[in-house]
Tab-separated table of C-alpha atoms in Angstrom:
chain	number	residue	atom	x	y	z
A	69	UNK	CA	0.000	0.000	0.000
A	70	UNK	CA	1.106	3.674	-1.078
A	71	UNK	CA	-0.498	7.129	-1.427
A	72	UNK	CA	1.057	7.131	-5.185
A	73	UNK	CA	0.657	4.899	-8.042
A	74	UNK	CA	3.442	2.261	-8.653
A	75	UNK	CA	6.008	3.434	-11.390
A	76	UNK	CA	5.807	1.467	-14.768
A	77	UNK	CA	9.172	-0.846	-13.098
A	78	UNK	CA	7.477	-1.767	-10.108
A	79	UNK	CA	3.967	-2.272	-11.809
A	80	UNK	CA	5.577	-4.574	-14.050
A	81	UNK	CA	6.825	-6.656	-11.174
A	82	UNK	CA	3.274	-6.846	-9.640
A	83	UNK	CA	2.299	-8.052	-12.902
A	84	UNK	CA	4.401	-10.573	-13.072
A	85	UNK	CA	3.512	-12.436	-9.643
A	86	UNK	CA	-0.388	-11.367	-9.493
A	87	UNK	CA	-1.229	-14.452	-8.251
A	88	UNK	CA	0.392	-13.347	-4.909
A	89	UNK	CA	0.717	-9.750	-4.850
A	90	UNK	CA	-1.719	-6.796	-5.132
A	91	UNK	CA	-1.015	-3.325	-4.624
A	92	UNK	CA	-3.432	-0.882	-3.022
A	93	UNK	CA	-3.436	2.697	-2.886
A	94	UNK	CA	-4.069	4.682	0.234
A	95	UNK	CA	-2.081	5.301	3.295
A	96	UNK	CA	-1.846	3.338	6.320
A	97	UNK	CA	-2.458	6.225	8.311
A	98	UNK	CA	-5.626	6.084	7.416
A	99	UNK	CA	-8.035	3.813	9.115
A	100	UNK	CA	-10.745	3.302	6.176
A	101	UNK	CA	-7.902	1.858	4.066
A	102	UNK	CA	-6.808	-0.309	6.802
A	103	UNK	CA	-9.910	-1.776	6.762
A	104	UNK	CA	-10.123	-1.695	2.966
A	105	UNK	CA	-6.788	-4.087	2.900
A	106	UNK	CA	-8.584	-6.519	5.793
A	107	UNK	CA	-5.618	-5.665	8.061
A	108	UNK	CA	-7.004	-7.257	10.755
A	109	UNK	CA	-6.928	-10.520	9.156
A	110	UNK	CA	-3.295	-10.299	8.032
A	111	UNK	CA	-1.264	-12.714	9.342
A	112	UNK	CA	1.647	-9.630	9.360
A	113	UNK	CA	2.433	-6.346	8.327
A	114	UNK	CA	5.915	-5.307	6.784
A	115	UNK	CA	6.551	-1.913	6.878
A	116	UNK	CA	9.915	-0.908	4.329
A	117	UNK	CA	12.227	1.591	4.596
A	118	UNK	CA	13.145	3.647	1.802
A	119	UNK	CA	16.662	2.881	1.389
A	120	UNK	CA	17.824	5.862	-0.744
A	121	UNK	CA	16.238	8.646	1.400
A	122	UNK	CA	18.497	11.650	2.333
A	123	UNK	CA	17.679	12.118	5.822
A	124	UNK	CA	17.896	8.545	7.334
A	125	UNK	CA	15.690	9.586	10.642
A	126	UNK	CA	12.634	11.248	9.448
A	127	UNK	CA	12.356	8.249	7.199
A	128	UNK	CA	12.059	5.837	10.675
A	129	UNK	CA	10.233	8.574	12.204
A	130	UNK	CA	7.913	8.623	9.256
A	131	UNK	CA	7.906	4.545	9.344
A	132	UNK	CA	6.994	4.368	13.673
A	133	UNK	CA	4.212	6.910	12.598
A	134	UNK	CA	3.190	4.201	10.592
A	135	UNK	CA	3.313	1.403	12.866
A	136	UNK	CA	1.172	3.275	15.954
A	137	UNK	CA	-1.579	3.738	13.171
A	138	UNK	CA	-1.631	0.000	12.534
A	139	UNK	CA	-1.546	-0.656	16.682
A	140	UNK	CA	-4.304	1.334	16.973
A	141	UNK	CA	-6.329	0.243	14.521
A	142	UNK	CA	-5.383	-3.629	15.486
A	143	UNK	CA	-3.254	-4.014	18.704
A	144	UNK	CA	-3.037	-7.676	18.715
A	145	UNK	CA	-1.237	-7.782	14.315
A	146	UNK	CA	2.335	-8.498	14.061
A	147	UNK	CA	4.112	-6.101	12.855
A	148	UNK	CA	7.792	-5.982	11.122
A	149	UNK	CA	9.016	-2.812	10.820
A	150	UNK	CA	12.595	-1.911	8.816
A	151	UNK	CA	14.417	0.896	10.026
A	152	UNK	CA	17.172	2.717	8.858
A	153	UNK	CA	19.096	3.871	12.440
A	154	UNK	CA	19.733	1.441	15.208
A	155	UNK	CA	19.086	4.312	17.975
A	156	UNK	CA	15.675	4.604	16.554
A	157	UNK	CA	14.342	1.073	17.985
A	158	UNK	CA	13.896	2.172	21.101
A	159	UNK	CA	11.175	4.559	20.388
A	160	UNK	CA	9.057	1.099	19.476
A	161	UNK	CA	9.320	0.244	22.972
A	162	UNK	CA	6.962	3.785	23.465
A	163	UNK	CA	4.028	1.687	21.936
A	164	UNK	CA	1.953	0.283	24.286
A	165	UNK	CA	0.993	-2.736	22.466
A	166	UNK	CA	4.050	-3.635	20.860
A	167	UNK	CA	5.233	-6.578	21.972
A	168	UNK	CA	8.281	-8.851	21.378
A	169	UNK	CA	6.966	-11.710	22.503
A	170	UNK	CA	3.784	-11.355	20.201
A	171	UNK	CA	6.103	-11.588	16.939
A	172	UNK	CA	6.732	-7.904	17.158
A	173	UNK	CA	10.200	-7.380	15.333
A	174	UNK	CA	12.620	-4.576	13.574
A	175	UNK	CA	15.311	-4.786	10.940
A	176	UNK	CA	17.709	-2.330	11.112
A	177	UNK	CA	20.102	-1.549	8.201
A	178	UNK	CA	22.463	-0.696	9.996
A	179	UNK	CA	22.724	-2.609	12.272
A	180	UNK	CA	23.116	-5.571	10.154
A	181	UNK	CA	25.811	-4.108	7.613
A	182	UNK	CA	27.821	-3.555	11.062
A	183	UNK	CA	26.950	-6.935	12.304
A	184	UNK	CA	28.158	-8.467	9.096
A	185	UNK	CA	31.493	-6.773	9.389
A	186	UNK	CA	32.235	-7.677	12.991
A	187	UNK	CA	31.575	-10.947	11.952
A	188	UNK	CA	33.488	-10.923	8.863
A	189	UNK	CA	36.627	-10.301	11.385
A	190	UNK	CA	36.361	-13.607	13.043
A	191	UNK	CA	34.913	-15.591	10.363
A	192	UNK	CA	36.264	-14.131	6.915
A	193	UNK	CA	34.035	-14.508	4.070
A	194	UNK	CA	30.817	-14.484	6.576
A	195	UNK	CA	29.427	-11.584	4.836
A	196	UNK	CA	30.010	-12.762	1.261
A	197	UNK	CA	27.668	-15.752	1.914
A	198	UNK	CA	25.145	-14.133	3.557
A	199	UNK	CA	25.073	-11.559	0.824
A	200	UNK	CA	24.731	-14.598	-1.336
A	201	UNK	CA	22.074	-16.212	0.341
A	202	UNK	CA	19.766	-13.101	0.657
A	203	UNK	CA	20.290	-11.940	-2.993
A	204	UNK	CA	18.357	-13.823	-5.864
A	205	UNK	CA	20.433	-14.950	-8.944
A	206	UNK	CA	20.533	-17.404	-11.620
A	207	UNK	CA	23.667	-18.913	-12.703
A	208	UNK	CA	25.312	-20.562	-15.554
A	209	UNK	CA	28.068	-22.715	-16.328
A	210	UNK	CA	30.754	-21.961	-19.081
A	211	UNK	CA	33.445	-24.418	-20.412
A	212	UNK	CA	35.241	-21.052	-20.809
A	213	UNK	CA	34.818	-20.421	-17.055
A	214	UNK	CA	37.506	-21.735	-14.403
A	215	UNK	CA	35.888	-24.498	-12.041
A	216	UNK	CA	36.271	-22.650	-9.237
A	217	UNK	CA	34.349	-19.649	-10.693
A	218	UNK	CA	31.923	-22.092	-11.551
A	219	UNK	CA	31.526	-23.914	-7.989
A	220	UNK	CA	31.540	-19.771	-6.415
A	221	UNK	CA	28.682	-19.212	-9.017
A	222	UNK	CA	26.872	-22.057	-8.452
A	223	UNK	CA	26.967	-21.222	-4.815
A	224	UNK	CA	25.553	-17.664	-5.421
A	225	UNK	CA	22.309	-19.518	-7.171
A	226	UNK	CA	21.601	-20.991	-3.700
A	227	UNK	CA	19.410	-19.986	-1.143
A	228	UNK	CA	17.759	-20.577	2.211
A	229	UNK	CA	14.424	-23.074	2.517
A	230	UNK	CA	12.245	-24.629	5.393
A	231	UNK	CA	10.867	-27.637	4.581
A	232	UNK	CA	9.715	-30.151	7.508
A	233	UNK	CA	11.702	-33.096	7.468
A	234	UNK	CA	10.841	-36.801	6.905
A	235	UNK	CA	9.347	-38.461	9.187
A	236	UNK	CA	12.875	-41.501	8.658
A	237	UNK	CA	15.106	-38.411	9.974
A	238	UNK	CA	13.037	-39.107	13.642
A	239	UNK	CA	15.305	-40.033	16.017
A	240	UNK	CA	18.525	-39.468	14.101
A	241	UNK	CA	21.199	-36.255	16.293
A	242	UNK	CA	21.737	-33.672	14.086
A	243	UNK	CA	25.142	-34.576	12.413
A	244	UNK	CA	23.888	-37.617	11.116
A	245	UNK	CA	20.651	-35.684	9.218
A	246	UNK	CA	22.824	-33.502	8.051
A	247	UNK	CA	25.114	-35.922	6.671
A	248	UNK	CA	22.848	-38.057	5.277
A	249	UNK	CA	21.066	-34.702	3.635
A	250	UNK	CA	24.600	-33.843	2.343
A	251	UNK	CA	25.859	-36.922	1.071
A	252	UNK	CA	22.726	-38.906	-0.257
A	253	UNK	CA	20.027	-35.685	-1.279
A	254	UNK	CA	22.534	-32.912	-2.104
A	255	UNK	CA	20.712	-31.233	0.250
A	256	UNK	CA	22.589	-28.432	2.863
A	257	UNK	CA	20.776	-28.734	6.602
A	258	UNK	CA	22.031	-25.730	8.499
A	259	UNK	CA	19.364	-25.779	11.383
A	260	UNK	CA	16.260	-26.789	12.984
A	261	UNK	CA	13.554	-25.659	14.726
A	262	UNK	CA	13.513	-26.634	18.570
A	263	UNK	CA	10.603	-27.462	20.256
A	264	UNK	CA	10.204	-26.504	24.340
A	265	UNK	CA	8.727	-28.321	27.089
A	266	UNK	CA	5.796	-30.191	25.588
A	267	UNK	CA	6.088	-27.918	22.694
A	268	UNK	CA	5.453	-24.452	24.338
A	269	UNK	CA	8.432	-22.490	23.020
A	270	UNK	CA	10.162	-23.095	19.622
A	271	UNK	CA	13.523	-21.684	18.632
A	272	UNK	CA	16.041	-22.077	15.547
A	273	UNK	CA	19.075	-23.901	16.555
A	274	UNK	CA	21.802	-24.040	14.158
A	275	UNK	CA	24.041	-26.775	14.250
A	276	UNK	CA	22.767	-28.508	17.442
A	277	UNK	CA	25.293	-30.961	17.980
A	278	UNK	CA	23.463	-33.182	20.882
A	279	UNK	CA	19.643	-32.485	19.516
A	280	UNK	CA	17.837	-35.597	17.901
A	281	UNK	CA	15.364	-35.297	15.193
A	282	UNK	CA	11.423	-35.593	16.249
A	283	UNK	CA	8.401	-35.983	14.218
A	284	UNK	CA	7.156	-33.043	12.026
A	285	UNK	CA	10.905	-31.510	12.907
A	286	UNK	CA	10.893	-27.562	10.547
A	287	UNK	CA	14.552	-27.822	8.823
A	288	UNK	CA	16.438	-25.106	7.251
A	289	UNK	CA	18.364	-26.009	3.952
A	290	UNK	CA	20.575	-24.311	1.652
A	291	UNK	CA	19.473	-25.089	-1.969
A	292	UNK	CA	18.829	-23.957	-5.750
A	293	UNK	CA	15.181	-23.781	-4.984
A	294	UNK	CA	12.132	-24.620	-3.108
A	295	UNK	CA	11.247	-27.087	-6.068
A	296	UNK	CA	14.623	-28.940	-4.837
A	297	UNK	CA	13.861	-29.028	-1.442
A	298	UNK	CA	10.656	-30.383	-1.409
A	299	UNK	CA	10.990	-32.440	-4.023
A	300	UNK	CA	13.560	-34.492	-2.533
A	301	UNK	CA	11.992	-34.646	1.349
A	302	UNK	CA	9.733	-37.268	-0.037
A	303	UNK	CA	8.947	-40.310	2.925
A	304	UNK	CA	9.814	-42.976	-0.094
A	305	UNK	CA	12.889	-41.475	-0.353
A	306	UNK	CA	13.933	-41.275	2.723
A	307	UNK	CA	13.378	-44.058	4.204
A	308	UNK	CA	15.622	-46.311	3.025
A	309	UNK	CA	18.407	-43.951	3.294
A	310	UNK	CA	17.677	-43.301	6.633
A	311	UNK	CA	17.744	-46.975	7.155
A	312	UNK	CA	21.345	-47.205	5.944
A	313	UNK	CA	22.573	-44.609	7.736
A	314	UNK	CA	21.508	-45.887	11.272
A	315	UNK	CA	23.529	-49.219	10.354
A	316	UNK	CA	20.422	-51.349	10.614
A	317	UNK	CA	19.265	-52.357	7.222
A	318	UNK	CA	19.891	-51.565	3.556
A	319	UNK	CA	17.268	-51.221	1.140
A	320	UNK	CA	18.440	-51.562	-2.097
């Protein structure tokens, strides 16, 4: 949603995925379009930052404006907000129904380009991958084209999918899904989601060493593409695999 009319780039892009995305125009601001846009049945609401705006803070200021109109009009919505200044998050905490523990959450820009940096220092490269992973690209091979620049290419084609994993993977510890995921599906498992005390809290553990697999367990792979992913995490398939694996039987 925006007071102006999409530009001929970005109406061409809603165009192209109609099936999923419609724009509406109005402002958030204002409470007839909220409930012209069924915000109250949203699941979420992502407010964006404009990225190329000269004056960083009246853009977040601008943005938090935004986000009381939607608390007032629906206190109990997640909201996602992106802002542009870390020191601007804690004016979020002013809104009375904002709440972390609700799904409540902020991006900040800056935040993560330092973040990448620091972490760049003690793991070099960090930042190139997750640049990778977050940016969408095609790639393709060229005889012409050194293997290595093939294999870094290949690598920039990839990125991150859930998918809930098999129900064969139950009872296997982490290292061994995600070397049979490796080794037998071409598949990279990074993490998992973590279930609490008869299931009350969830979290995303990555690279839980001691964890075992349970039924209906979310993983999160590194792939080509959803297609990939899912089409591989068939029960057939894994089952025998799985079997293997655990040293009891082999299903040819």
């Amino acid at each position: 949603m925006y007071r102006k009319p999409p530009d001929l780039e970005l109406e061409g892009l809603f165009k192209r995925h109609f099936t999923t995305v419609e724009f509406f125009q109005g402002t958030i601001m204002n409470p007839i379009d909220l409930q012209r846009v069924k915000v109250h049945e949203a699941d979420a609401c992502l407010v964006l930052a404009n990225k190329y705006c000269q004056d960083p803070d009246a853009e977040d200021a601008a943005n938090i404006m935004r986000v009381i109109s939607i608390k007032n009009y629906s206190d109990d919505i997640r909201v996602i907000i992106q802002l542009m200044q870390y020191h601007n998050k804690a004016y979020l905490l002013n809104i009375p129904s904002w709440d972390w523990k609700q799904g409540d959450d902020v991006i900040c820009l800056a935040e993560l380009k330092l973040g990448f940096i620091a972490q760049s220092c003690l793991a070099p490269g960090f930042s190139t991958m997750m640049a990778n992973l977050f940016a969408m690209r095609s790639f393709k091979t060229s005889p012409d084209t050194q293997v290595w620049q093939n294999d870094y290419l290949q690598g920039t084609g990839c990125e991150m999918y859930t998918e809930t994993l098999s129900l064969s993977f139950t009872g296997m510890t982490f290292p061994q899904a995600s070397e049979l995921c490796f080794t037998k599906l071409k598949l990279l498992l990074l993490a998992i989601e973590v279930k609490g005390v008869e299931g009350a809290d969830t979290k995303i553990s990555i690279n839980p060493k001691g964890a075992k697999i349970v039924a209906n367990t979310q993983g999160f792979f590194i792939a080509q593409s959803a297609d990939e992913v899912k089409s591989r995490s068939d029960t057939q398939t894994y089952i025998p695999i799985s079997i293997y694996v655990s040293c009891l039987v082999y299903l040819s």
